[in-house]
Coordinates of C-alpha atoms and ligand atoms in Angstrom, one line a residue:
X658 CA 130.0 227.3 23.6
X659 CA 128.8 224.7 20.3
X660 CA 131.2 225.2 17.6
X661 CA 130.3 228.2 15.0
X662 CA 128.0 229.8 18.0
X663 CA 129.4 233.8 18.5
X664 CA 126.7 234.5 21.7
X665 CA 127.1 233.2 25.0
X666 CA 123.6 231.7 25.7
X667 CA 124.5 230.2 29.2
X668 CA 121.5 231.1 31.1
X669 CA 119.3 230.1 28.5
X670 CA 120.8 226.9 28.5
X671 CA 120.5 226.7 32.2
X672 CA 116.7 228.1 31.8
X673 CA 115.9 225.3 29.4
X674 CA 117.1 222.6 31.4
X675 CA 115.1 223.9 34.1
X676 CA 112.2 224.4 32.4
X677 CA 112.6 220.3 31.6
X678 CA 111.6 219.4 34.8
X679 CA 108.8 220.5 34.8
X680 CA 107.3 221.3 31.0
X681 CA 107.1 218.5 28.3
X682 CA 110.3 218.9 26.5
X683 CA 110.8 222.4 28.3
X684 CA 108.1 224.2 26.5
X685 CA 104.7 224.7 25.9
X686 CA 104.3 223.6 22.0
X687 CA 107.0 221.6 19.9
X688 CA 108.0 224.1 17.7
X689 CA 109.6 226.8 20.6
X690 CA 111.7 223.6 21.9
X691 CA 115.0 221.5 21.0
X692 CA 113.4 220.0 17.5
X693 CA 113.7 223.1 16.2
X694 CA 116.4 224.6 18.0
X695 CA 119.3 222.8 17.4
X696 CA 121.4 223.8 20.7
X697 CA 118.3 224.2 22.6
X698 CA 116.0 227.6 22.4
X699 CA 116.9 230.9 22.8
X700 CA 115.6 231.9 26.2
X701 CA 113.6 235.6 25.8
X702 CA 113.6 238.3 28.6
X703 CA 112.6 241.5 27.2
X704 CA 111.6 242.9 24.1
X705 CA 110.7 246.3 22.9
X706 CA 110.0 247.2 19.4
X707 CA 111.3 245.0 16.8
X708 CA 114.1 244.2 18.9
X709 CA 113.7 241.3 21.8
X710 CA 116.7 240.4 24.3
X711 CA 117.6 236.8 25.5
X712 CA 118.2 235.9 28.8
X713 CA 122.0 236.3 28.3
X714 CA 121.3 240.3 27.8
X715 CA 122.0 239.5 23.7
X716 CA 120.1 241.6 21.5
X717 CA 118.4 240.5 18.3
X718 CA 116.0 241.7 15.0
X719 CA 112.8 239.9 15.6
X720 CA 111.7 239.1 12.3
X721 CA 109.4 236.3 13.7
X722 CA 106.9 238.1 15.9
X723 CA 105.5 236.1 18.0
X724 CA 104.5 233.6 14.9
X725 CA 103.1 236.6 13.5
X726 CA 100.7 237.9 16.4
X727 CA 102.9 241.3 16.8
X728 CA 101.9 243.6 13.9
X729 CA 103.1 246.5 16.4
X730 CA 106.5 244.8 17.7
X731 CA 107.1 244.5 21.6
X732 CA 105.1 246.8 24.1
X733 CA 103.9 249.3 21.8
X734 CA 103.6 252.5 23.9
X735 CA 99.6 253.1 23.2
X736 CA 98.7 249.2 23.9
X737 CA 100.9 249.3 27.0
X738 CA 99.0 252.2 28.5
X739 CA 96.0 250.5 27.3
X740 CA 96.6 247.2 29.2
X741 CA 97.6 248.7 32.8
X742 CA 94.4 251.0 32.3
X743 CA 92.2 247.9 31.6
X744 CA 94.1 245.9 34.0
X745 CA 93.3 248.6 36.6
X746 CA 89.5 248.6 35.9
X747 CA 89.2 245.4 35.9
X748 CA 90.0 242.7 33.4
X749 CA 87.3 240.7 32.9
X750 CA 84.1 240.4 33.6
X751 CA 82.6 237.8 31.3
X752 CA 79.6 239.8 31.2
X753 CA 78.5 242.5 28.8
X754 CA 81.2 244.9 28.2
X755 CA 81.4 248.4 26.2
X756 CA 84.9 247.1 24.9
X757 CA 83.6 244.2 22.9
X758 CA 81.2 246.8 21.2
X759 CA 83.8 249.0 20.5
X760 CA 86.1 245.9 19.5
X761 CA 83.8 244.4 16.9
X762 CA 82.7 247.9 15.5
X763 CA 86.1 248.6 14.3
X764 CA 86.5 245.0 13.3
X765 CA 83.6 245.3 10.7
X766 CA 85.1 249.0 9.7
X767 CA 88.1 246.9 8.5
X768 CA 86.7 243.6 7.1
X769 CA 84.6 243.8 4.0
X770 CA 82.6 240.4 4.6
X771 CA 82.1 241.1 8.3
X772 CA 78.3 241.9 8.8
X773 CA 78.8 240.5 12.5
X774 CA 81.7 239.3 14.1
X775 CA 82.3 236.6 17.2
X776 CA 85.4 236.6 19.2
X777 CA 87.3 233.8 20.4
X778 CA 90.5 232.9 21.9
X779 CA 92.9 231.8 19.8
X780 CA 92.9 231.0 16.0
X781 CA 91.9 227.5 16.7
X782 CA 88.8 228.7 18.3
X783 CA 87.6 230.5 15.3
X784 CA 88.2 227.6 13.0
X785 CA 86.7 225.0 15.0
X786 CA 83.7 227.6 15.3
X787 CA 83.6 228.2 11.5
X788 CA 83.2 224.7 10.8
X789 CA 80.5 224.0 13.2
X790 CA 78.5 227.2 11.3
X791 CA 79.3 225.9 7.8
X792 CA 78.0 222.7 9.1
X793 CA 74.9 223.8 11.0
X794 CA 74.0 226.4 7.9
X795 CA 74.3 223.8 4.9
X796 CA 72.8 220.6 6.8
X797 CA 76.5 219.0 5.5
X798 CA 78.9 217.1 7.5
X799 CA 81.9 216.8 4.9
X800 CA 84.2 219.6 4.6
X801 CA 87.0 219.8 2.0
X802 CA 90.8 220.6 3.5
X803 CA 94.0 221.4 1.5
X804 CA 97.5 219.2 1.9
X805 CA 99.6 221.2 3.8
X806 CA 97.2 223.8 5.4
X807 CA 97.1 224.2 8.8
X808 CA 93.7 225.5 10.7
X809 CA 95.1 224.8 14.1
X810 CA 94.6 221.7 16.4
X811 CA 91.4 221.1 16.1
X812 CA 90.8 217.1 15.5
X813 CA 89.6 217.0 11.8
X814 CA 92.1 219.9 10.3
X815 CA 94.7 217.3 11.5
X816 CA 95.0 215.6 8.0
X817 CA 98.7 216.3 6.1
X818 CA 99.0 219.6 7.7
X819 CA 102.9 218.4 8.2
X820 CA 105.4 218.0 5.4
X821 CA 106.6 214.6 4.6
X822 CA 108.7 212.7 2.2
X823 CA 107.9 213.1 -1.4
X824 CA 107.3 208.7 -1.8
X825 CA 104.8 209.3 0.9
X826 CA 102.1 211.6 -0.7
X827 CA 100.7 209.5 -3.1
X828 CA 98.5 210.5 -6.2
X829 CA 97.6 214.3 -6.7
X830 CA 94.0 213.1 -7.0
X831 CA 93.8 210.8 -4.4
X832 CA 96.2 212.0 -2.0
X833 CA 97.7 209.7 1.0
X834 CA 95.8 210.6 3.9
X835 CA 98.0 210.9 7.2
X836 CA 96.8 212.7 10.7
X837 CA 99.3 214.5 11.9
X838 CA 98.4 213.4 15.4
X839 CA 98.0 210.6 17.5
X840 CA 94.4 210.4 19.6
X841 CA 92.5 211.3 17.1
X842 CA 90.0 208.4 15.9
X843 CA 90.4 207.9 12.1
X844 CA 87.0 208.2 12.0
X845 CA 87.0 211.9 12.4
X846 CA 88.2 211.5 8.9
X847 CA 85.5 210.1 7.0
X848 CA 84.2 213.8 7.0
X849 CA 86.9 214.9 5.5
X850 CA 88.1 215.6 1.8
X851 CA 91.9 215.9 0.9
X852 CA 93.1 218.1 -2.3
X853 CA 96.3 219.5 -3.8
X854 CA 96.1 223.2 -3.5
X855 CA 97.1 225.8 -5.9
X856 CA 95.6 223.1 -8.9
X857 CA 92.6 224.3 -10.9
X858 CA 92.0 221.6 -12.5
X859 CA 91.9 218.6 -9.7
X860 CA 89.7 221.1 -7.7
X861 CA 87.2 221.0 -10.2
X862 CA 87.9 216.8 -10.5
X863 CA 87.6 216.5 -6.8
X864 CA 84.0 219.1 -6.5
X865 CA 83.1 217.1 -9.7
X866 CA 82.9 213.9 -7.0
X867 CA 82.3 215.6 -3.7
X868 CA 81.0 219.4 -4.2
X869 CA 77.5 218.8 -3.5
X870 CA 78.2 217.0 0.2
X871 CA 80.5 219.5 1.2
X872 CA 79.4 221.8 4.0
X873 CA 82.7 223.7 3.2
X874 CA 86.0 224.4 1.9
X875 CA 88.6 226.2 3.6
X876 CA 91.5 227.4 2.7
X877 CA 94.3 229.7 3.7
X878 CA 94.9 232.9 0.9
X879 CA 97.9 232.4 1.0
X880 CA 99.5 229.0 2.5
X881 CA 101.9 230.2 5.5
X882 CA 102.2 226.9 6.9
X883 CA 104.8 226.0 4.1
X884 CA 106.2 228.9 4.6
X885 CA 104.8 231.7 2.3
X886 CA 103.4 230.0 -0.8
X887 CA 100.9 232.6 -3.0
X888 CA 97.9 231.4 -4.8
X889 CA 97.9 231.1 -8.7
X890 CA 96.4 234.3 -10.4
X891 CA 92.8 233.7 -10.5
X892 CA 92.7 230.5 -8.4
X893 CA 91.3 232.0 -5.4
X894 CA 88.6 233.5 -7.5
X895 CA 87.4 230.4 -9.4
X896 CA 87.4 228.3 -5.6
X897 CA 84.6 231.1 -4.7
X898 CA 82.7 230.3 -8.1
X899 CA 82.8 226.7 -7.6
X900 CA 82.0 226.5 -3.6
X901 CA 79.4 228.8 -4.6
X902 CA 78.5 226.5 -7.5
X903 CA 78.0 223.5 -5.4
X904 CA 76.2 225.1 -2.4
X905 CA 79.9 225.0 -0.3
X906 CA 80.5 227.4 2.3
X907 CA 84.0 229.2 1.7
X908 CA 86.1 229.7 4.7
X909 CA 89.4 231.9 4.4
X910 CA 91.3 231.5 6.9
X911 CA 92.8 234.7 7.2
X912 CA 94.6 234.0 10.6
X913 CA 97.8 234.6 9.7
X914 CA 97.2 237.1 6.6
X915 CA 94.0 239.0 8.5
X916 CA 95.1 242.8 9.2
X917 CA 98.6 242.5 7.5
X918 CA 98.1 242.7 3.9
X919 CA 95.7 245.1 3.9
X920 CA 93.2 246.6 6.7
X921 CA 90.7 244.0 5.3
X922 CA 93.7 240.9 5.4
X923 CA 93.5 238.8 1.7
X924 CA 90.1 238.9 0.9
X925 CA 90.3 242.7 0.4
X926 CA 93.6 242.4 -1.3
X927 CA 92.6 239.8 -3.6
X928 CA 88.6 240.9 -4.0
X929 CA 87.4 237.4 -2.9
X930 CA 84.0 237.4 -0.9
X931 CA 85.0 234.2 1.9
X932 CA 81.6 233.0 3.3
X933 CA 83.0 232.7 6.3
X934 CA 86.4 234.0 7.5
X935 CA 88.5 233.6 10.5
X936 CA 91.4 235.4 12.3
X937 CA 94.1 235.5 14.8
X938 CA 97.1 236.7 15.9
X939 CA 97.1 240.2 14.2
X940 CA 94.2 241.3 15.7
X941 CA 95.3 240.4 19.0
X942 CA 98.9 242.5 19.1
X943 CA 100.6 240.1 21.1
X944 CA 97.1 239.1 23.4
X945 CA 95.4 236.0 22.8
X946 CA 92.5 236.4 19.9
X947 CA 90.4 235.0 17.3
X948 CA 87.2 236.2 15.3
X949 CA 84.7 234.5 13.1
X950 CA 83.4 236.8 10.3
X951 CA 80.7 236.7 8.0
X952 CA 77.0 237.4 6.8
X953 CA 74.6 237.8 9.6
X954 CA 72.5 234.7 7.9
X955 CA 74.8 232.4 9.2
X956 CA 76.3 234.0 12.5
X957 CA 73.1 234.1 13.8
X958 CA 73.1 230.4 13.7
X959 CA 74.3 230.9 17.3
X960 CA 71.5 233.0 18.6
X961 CA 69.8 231.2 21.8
X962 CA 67.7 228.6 20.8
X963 CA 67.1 224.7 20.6
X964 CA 68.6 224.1 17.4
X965 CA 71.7 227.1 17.9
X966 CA 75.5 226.8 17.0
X967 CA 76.7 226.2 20.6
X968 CA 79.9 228.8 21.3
X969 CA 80.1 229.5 24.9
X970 CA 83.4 230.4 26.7
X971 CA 84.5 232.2 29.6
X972 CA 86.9 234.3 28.0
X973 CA 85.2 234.9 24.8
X974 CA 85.6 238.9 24.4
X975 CA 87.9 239.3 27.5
X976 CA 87.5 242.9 27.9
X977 CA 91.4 243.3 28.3
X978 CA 92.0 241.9 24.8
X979 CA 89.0 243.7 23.7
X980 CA 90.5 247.3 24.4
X981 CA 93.9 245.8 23.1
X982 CA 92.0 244.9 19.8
X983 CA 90.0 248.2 19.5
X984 CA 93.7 250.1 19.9
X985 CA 95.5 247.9 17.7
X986 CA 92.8 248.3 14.9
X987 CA 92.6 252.3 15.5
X988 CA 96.8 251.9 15.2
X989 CA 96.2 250.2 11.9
X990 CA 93.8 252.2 10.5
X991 CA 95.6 255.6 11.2
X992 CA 95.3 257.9 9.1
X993 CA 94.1 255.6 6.5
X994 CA 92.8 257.4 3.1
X995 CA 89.7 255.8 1.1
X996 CA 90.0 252.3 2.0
X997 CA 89.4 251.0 -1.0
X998 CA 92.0 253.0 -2.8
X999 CA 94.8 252.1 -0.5
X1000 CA 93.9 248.3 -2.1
X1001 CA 94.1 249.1 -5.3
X1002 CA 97.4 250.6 -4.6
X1003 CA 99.1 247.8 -2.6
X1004 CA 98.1 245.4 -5.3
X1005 CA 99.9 247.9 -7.9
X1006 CA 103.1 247.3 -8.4
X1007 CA 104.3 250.9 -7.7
X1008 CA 104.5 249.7 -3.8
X1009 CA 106.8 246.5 -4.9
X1010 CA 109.6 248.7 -5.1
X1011 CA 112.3 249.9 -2.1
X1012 CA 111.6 253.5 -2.5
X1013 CA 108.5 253.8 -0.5
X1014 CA 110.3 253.3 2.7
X1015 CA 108.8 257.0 4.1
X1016 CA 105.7 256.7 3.2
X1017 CA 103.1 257.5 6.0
X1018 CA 100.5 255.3 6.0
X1019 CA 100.8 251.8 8.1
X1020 CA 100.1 249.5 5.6
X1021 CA 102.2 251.0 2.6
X1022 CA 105.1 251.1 5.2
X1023 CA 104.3 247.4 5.8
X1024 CA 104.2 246.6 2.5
X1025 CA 107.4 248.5 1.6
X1026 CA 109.6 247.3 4.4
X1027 CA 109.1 243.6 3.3
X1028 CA 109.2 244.6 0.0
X1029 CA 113.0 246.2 1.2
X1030 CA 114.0 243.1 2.8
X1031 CA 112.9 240.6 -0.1
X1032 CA 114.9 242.1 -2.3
X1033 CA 117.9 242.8 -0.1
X1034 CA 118.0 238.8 0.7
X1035 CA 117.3 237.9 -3.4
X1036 CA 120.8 240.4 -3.4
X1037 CA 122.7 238.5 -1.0
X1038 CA 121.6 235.2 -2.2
X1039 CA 122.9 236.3 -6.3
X1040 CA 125.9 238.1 -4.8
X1041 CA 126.9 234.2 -2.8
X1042 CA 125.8 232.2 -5.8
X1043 CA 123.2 230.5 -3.4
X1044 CA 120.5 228.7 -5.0
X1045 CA 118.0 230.6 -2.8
X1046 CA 114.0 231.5 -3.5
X1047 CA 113.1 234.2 -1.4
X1048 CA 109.3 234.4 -1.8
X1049 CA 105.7 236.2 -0.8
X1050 CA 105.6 240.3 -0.8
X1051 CA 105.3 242.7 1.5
X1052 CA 104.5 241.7 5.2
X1053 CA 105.4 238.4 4.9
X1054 CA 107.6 236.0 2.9
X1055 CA 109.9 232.8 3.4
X1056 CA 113.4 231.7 2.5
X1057 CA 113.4 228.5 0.0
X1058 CA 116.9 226.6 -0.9
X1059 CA 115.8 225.1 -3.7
X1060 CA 116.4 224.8 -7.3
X1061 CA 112.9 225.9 -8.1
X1062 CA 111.9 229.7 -9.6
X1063 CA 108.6 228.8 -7.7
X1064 CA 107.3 226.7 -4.3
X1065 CA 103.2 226.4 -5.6
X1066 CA 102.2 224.0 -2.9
X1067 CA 102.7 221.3 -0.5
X1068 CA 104.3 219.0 -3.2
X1069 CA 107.0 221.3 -4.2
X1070 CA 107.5 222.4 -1.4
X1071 CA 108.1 218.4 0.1
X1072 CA 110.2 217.8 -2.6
X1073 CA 112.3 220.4 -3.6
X1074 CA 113.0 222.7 -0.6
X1075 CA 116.4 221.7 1.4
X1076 CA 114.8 222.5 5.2
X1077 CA 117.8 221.8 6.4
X1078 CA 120.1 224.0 4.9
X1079 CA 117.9 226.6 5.7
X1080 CA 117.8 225.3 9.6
X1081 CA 121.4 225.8 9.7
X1082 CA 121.0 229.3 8.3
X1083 CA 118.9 230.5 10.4
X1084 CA 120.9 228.9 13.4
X1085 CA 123.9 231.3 11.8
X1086 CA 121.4 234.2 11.8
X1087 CA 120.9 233.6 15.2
X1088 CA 124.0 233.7 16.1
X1089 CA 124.4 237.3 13.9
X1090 CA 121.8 239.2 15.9
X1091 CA 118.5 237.9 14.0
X1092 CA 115.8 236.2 16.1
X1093 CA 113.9 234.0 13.4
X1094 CA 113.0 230.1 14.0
X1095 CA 114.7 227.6 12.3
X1096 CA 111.6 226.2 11.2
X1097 CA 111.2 226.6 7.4
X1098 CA 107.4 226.3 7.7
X1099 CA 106.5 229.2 8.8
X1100 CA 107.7 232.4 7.4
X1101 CA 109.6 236.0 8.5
X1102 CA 107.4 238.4 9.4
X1103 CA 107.5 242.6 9.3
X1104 CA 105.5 244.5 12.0
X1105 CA 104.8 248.1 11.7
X1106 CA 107.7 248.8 14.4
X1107 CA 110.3 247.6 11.7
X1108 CA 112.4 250.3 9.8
X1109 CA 115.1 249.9 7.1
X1110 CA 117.9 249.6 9.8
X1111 CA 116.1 246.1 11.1
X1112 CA 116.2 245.2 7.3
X1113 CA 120.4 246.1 6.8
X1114 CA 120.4 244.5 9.6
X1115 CA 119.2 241.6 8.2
X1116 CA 121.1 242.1 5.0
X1117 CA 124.6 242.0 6.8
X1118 CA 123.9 239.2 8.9
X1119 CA 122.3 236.8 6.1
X1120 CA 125.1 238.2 4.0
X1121 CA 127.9 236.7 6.8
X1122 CA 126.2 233.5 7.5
X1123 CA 126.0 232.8 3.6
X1124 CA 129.9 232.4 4.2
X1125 CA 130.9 228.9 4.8
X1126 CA 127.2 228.0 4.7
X1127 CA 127.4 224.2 3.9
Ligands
PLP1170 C1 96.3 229.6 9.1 C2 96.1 229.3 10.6 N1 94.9 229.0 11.1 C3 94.7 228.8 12.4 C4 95.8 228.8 13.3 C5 95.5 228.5 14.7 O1 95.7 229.7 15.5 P1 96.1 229.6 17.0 O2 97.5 229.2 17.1 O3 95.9 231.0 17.5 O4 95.2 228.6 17.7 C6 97.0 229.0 12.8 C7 98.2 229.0 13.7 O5 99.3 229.1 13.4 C8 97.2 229.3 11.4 O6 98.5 229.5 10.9

């Protein structure tokens, strides 16, 4: 067993040099593999709940949920008998389906901007899609991107989405432009505008220059892919004035933060109107999903015609997913009172406290369980004398070692977050019964299966691998 390791992991070892033969560095994306798992990865059997179970028969909190795609935790009771009765009908047809109605009905219950919805695949889908509509609707190739955001993998969103060394950035203005993959052609590039997020005033610099070629701007609410880094109070609200200013479409990409921080994701909790806005792995539970939403003006751009927004795809609406999606969203919306008051209330700060942990409705719980295990961590981290950040709110937050009181964008978060220290804390975690990745990009995530023994839980074990933590 490596030194400082407390689990026996033999089988996953044995798994993952298996799985090498055959799979590109034993995986199926970078992030799962040996880059980010220092002693290789964690092989996973079983989960159930917010607990999951390696192939070793160790148990572990999962406080990483599938990247975020398990509001519900593992095999939720309802969406398991929902899946074998699907399954047993029949799981696709790729043809009209009830369940797509049903699906997309619910969707625009929850999401305020959603006078139609389209479904896709996966996250990247909806992105790529939203671009192509911003594009086809404004008659505008160039689109403005944010350092550090990720959209997924589609070519042109591939531009700084990973960190890199502070000397390599270059000016705030005029930021150094570098793909984050290779086979792309640079070209794909000339289409695309770079800016600092979180900044006011080299937004209105950079729109000053580029506004009125801009098809569109998009942006996440809240940047997840430095690990959970919140806009500046009113910054969200003056992007919409100025996109709508210079004839931009706005596209928030809500696939992360959609149907976790409120039924209506960020753009209900923060009252901004997106143009356009996509989704993911929420509304999926655990199956693969992603949705474009917006005004009917511009998703009818892909009506059949000669001059439509192509989307075709087998899968699109896979009836399976489609019934999984209408469950998870009537789980979410349970017993939900006025909508609109519930938003109000999580952006009061009468839910930012630990004493809400019994409160019935799914989203305060959500919001109150994070809420718990923020400030259990910030307790850990003054009790050790750790020079730790532990920031976001409620569903969703991220671990910083830093000297900083505040990570506000890609800079900072390049040049003054040690992601290695927090690697190796996370390896100890591990070891302690926590399943989280190592990665510091992304960010811990609470489900609705979570309850305030997962977050002591977490409290002892970050509390023990603080010890010796060098
Ligand atoms: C903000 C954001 N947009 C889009 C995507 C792409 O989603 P998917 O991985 O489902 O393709 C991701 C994935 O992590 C994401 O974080």
């Amino acid at each position: 067993m490596p030194a400082g390791q407390t689990r026996n992991r033999t089988r996953s070892r044995q798994w993952f040099e298996r799985a090498q033969q055959s799979l590109v560095e034993g995986v199926n994306s970078p992030s799962r593999g040996a880059t980010v798992y220092s002693s290789g990865p964690i092989v996973l059997e079983r989960g159930q709940g917010s607990h999951v179970w390696d192939a070793d028969g160790n148990e572990y909190v999962d406080f990483m949920m599938s990247f975020g795609a398990l509001i519900h935790g593992h095999a939720h009771p309802v969406l398991v008998k929902t899946v074998s009765q699907a399954m047993a009908e029949g799981s696709h047809f790729a043809a009209a389906t009830s369940a797509e109605v049903e699906a997309a009905e619910r969707f625009r219950h929850m999401v305020p901007s959603a006078e139609a919805v389209r479904f896709t695949n996966t996250g990247s889908e909806a992105t790529m899609l939203a671009l192509r509509l911003a594009r086809a609707h404004t008659g505008r190739s160039k689109f403005l991107k944010f350092e550090g955001h990720y959209h997924g993998w589609y070519d042109p969103y591939l531009l700084n989405a990973h960190s890199h060394p502070p000397d390599q950035l270059g000016p705030l203005e005029n930021p150094a432009r570098i793909p984050d993959s290779d086979g792309i052609p640079l070209s794909t590039f000339d289409d695309v505008v770079l800016a600092p997020w979180n900044d006011v005033t080299a937004l209105e610099h950079l729109l000053k220059r580029h506004g009125h070629e801009l098809a569109a701007v998009i942006t996440e609410p809240i940047m997840a892919n430095m690990g959970c880094i919140l806009p500046r109070d009113g910054y969200l609200q003056r992007l919409r004035e100025l996109t709508r200013d210079y004839g931009a479409l706005l596209i928030l990409d809500e696939v992360v933060t959609g149907f976790r921080y409120a039924p209506g994701g960020c753009q209900e909790y923060y009252g901004v109107q997106p143009d356009l806005s996509t989704f993911g792995k929420a509304l999926g539970a655990g199956f693969p999903v992603g949705a474009v939403a917006g005004p009917r003006s511009i998703l009818d751009r892909m009506r059949w015609n000669e001059n439509m927004v192509l989307h075709y795809g087998t899968f699109n609406g896979h009836r399976l997913t489609m019934k999984v999606v209408a469950a998870n969203l009537d789980l979410l919306g349970l017993n939900l009172p006025g909508k609109d008051q519930l938003s109000k209330d999580l952006r009061g700060k009468d839910l930012h406290g630990t004493d809400k942990l019994s409160a019935e409705n799914t989203y305060r719980n959500l919001h109150a369980v994070g809420n718990a295990a923020i400030a259990g961590l910030r307790e850990v981290f003054r009790r050790r004398q750790r020079k730790a950040l532990v920031q976001g709110f409620g569903p969703m937050f991220q671990i910083y070692f830093t000297e900083r009181d505040a990570i506000h964008d890609y800079r900072d978060y390049c040049k003054y977050v040690d992601t290695k220290l927090y690697s190796r804390f996370v390896h100890r975690l591990l070891d302690r019964g926590v399943y989280m990745t190592p990665s510091n990009g992304l960010h811990w995530i609470i489900s609705t299966a979570h309850t305030e023994a997962d977050v002591q839980a977490l409290v002892d074990a970050a509390d023990r691998a603080c010890s010796g933590l060098s």
